Amino acid sequence: MKVYSMPMTNETENNMISPTRTVSADPGLLSHEELLANYDGRRRRTLEELITKEKLNRLNSRKAHVSLWLKRVRKRVRWFIDHARIKISYGDFMMAVTIFVLFGDDVRILCFPPSADGVFSFFVSLSFILFALEMILYCWVKSDFSNGIFQVKGYAFSFFFWLDLLAVLSMVPDVDWLASALGLQDSLMDSLGTKAGKAGKIGAKSSRIIRMARLVRLVKLYKVASQRSREKQKLDDLKQLVESGHFNHDEIQEFLEKSNTQKQSKVGAELSDIITRRVIIAVLLMLCIVPLLTYSSPVDDELEATLFLHETNIHAGADCDYLERSVNQFRSFMGQLVEGDGNSFLVSLQVNPPRCESINFVDEQLPELRNESLRTISTDPVSQDGLDYSVAATFNLTSYMERESLSSVYLMIFVLFMLVLLSTQFTGDAQRLVLAPIENMMAIVNMVAADPLEDFDFKSLPRTGDYETHVVQVAIEKITALLRIGFGVAGAEIISSNMAVEGGGNGSLNPMIPGKRVYALFGFCDILSFDLCTEKLEDEIMTFVNSVARIVHDEVTRWGGTCNKNLGNAFLMVWRIGDEATLADYRGVARRASERSTGSNSEGNDPNNYLVPRKVIKRGAIDLRRIPGLDMLSDKALVGFLKVIVEINRDLQILAYRNDPRLCGDNDDGFSLRMGFGLHAGWAIEGAVGSLQKVDATYLSPHVNMAARMEAASRQFGVAILMTRSFFKLLSESAQSHCRKVDVVTVKGSNVPMPIYTYDTFLNQVFPQLRAPKYSNLALEDILSRQAENYDASAWTSDPDLTQLRCLATHQFKKTFERGLNDYLSGRWDFSREQLEKADKMMASNDIGGDGPSRAILKYMEDNDWVCPPSWQGHRPLTSK
């Protein structure tokens, strides 16, 4: 290293010793000793002072840093003492105690000296007291003894109560003062292995198994801890939502209040509890039984005995007596190791060097043995006095192998039994609580999809208890019932196609299915004076309408029909016959419209004539009269409407409106509910009308409109019900005989004349209240339903309601009206007028003071000055729509 020197001036020297200048030594270049070695005298002293000062500055800087750090630590410790709070929940504390009880004894032996045993004993006693106190408190606050001690609900005598009790009892031997008081210490010492042999081993195993029972406490504590962890995670997530501005504090608080009221589902809690019980019982059984069924042969006994004989052989030397006694003791000990199997355990013995007689031997009477059943133990030779001393003994382990195989069989059977039992239990629980309800739900959906119109009795399906799955099943039942009620017959295809789940059904919702042509009997009924009722009843109008709807729906449904549409004041009822494909066998032969209209064919008066285009018909019409049993269905449709007429004049809830001052007004006779009815038969397009926002399943066709026209025309003719000829021809002969033709008309859009019919009804009379027979087990509704199911044509003369309705329509009246109608249609209006006026007077006691159809025809003739027009063809246009 080169040292460069420069001339020193006085100014330079003064600057070097100036106290305001600090010179730091660079240890990377020269050490302090090397730096001071280059100077002498005053310069050396000056450098020493500077170096010392530098050291002092560094030391002071370190002290300052340490002092500042200590001040910070002191400040934090002071805040901790004054303000800090250590929060530990009860569950965390008891979990720590449980962990100590499980591992404390092993940790004591592994990590602590014997002097610490007293401290551990104190904490074990404290843990025992805490567990016992916890059980007492749980029984107090989490049990309901209101029904007696044998019907306790809650924790007491529950599954977890017995597990906790088992865990507490397992600690009794570890609590020194309690074990000493109960006299358990001596017996414990014996069971823990102070006695030799199997008893000590089994006792040690049993002790370890009993301690394992404390593990079950962790299950309960884990459930509590996991629940608290989920709640904490939920709070953290909500806090992030508040911080991000998605929700405010009030919304979060409201959500937490709702969450606190929500509990775990019953089926989830039950399934979790059952699985926990099964697992705990299975683990305890495995811990208790598997060690007892596990067999280990005492191979260490013969090894230690052989080694001891080897040492005796060496020390015996030439003393044959001593050696013989040792060999005999060895053989006697070996004989005691195997009990009652008939075979010798010691097969051969070779003691070297051979010097005494009757010491070495080989059992010649042994049966054939497996190679693995023989075990030879040979000691290493030891040379002494020129001789090699060793012992070789061969043992027959057949008995041990048999016991071990038998134990293995028992163990395998037990394991298989546990596997089958647990599998059956878990499968049964899952089947009962989850799978069976799901299968029931699928069965409900499939049943409804297969036949949406059937009123299924889902009560026959197995119930699953008071669980959420049962609630969902009931909800599905209600939903399917609501679908059936909401969509009705016309929506059956919609329900079926959208609820089908078998065969890989489409998961999308598609209510807008294509319509299809069906044939049915259409009935339309309307509440008369509905505007008055709406105006006067105001809020109560819904109750009034629903009371009428109840009667209409019940009677029509009872007599084979369904309600398709509720329009407030009107109802569309349908008696479905079948779709076009089903009725294809009853299709008539297509012919020209001119042949139909001229009546050249026997079917010239077909009810569908006025709907047929004037050109060639493209398809043959279904001849409804050829369908078997349709006359009974048509009769039921007419009876259903007639029963409605009777019930609205018999129902007490409807009769109460007769004296309602809001409806009576200035009418001294009170208010009487009247309805109009129209019936027609034909085809319609059945399907969905609307969009994905709102869909109505209904029927569209001129035939539906015709039923509505008949209802409207009933007011013009002053009758309660009107029927078209297409419907009338489907009735049975008995039903037709009690109806009368009231006119022949043409409707808008058709020039084909159409006869119309009515069933005479007298409403201003008292209809007796119905009640079930005194000794009948059936309710009134069931009796009425059976009457409808067992209907036959004799009902027209035997049913009291039907005969009471037409009590004014005598045979003489019907003959008089028939003559007047025929004269009217034939153009002999002068003769017709006389007969119709006579018929009107015969009906003077009727609701309107006369006969409505007679007055309607008389009014038409009066408008024509009682003179039949030259263009008269025996029919007139129907003015009402």
Short mmCIF file of C-alpha atoms in Angstrom, two decimals, residues 3 81 103 119 226 301 399 472 539 547-548 589 594 651 709 793 845 847 861:
data_model
loop_
_atom_site.label_atom_id
_atom_site.label_comp_id
_atom_site.label_asym_id
_atom_site.label_seq_id
_atom_site.Cartn_x
_atom_site.Cartn_y
_atom_site.Cartn_z
CA VAL A 3 1.26 6.26 1.52
CA ILE A 81 -52.61 -3.05 31.04
CA PHE A 103 -53.03 -35.17 25.90
CA VAL A 119 -49.49 -29.49 39.11
CA SER A 226 -67.74 -24.42 13.34
CA ASP A 301 -41.47 -65.70 26.13
CA SER A 399 -51.81 -73.58 18.54
CA VAL A 472 -91.70 -29.19 0.19
CA ASP A 539 -116.02 -4.20 -1.65
CA SER A 547 -120.47 -17.45 -3.47
CA VAL A 548 -122.11 -17.85 -6.87
CA VAL A 589 -118.49 -38.68 -44.81
CA SER A 594 -125.27 -27.29 -50.82
CA ASP A 651 -128.22 -21.63 -0.63
CA ARG A 709 -125.27 -16.29 -27.68
CA ALA A 793 -132.61 -41.37 -17.35
CA SER A 845 -147.93 -17.89 -11.93
CA ASP A 847 -141.64 -15.62 -12.32
CA MET A 861 -145.60 -10.88 -34.62
#
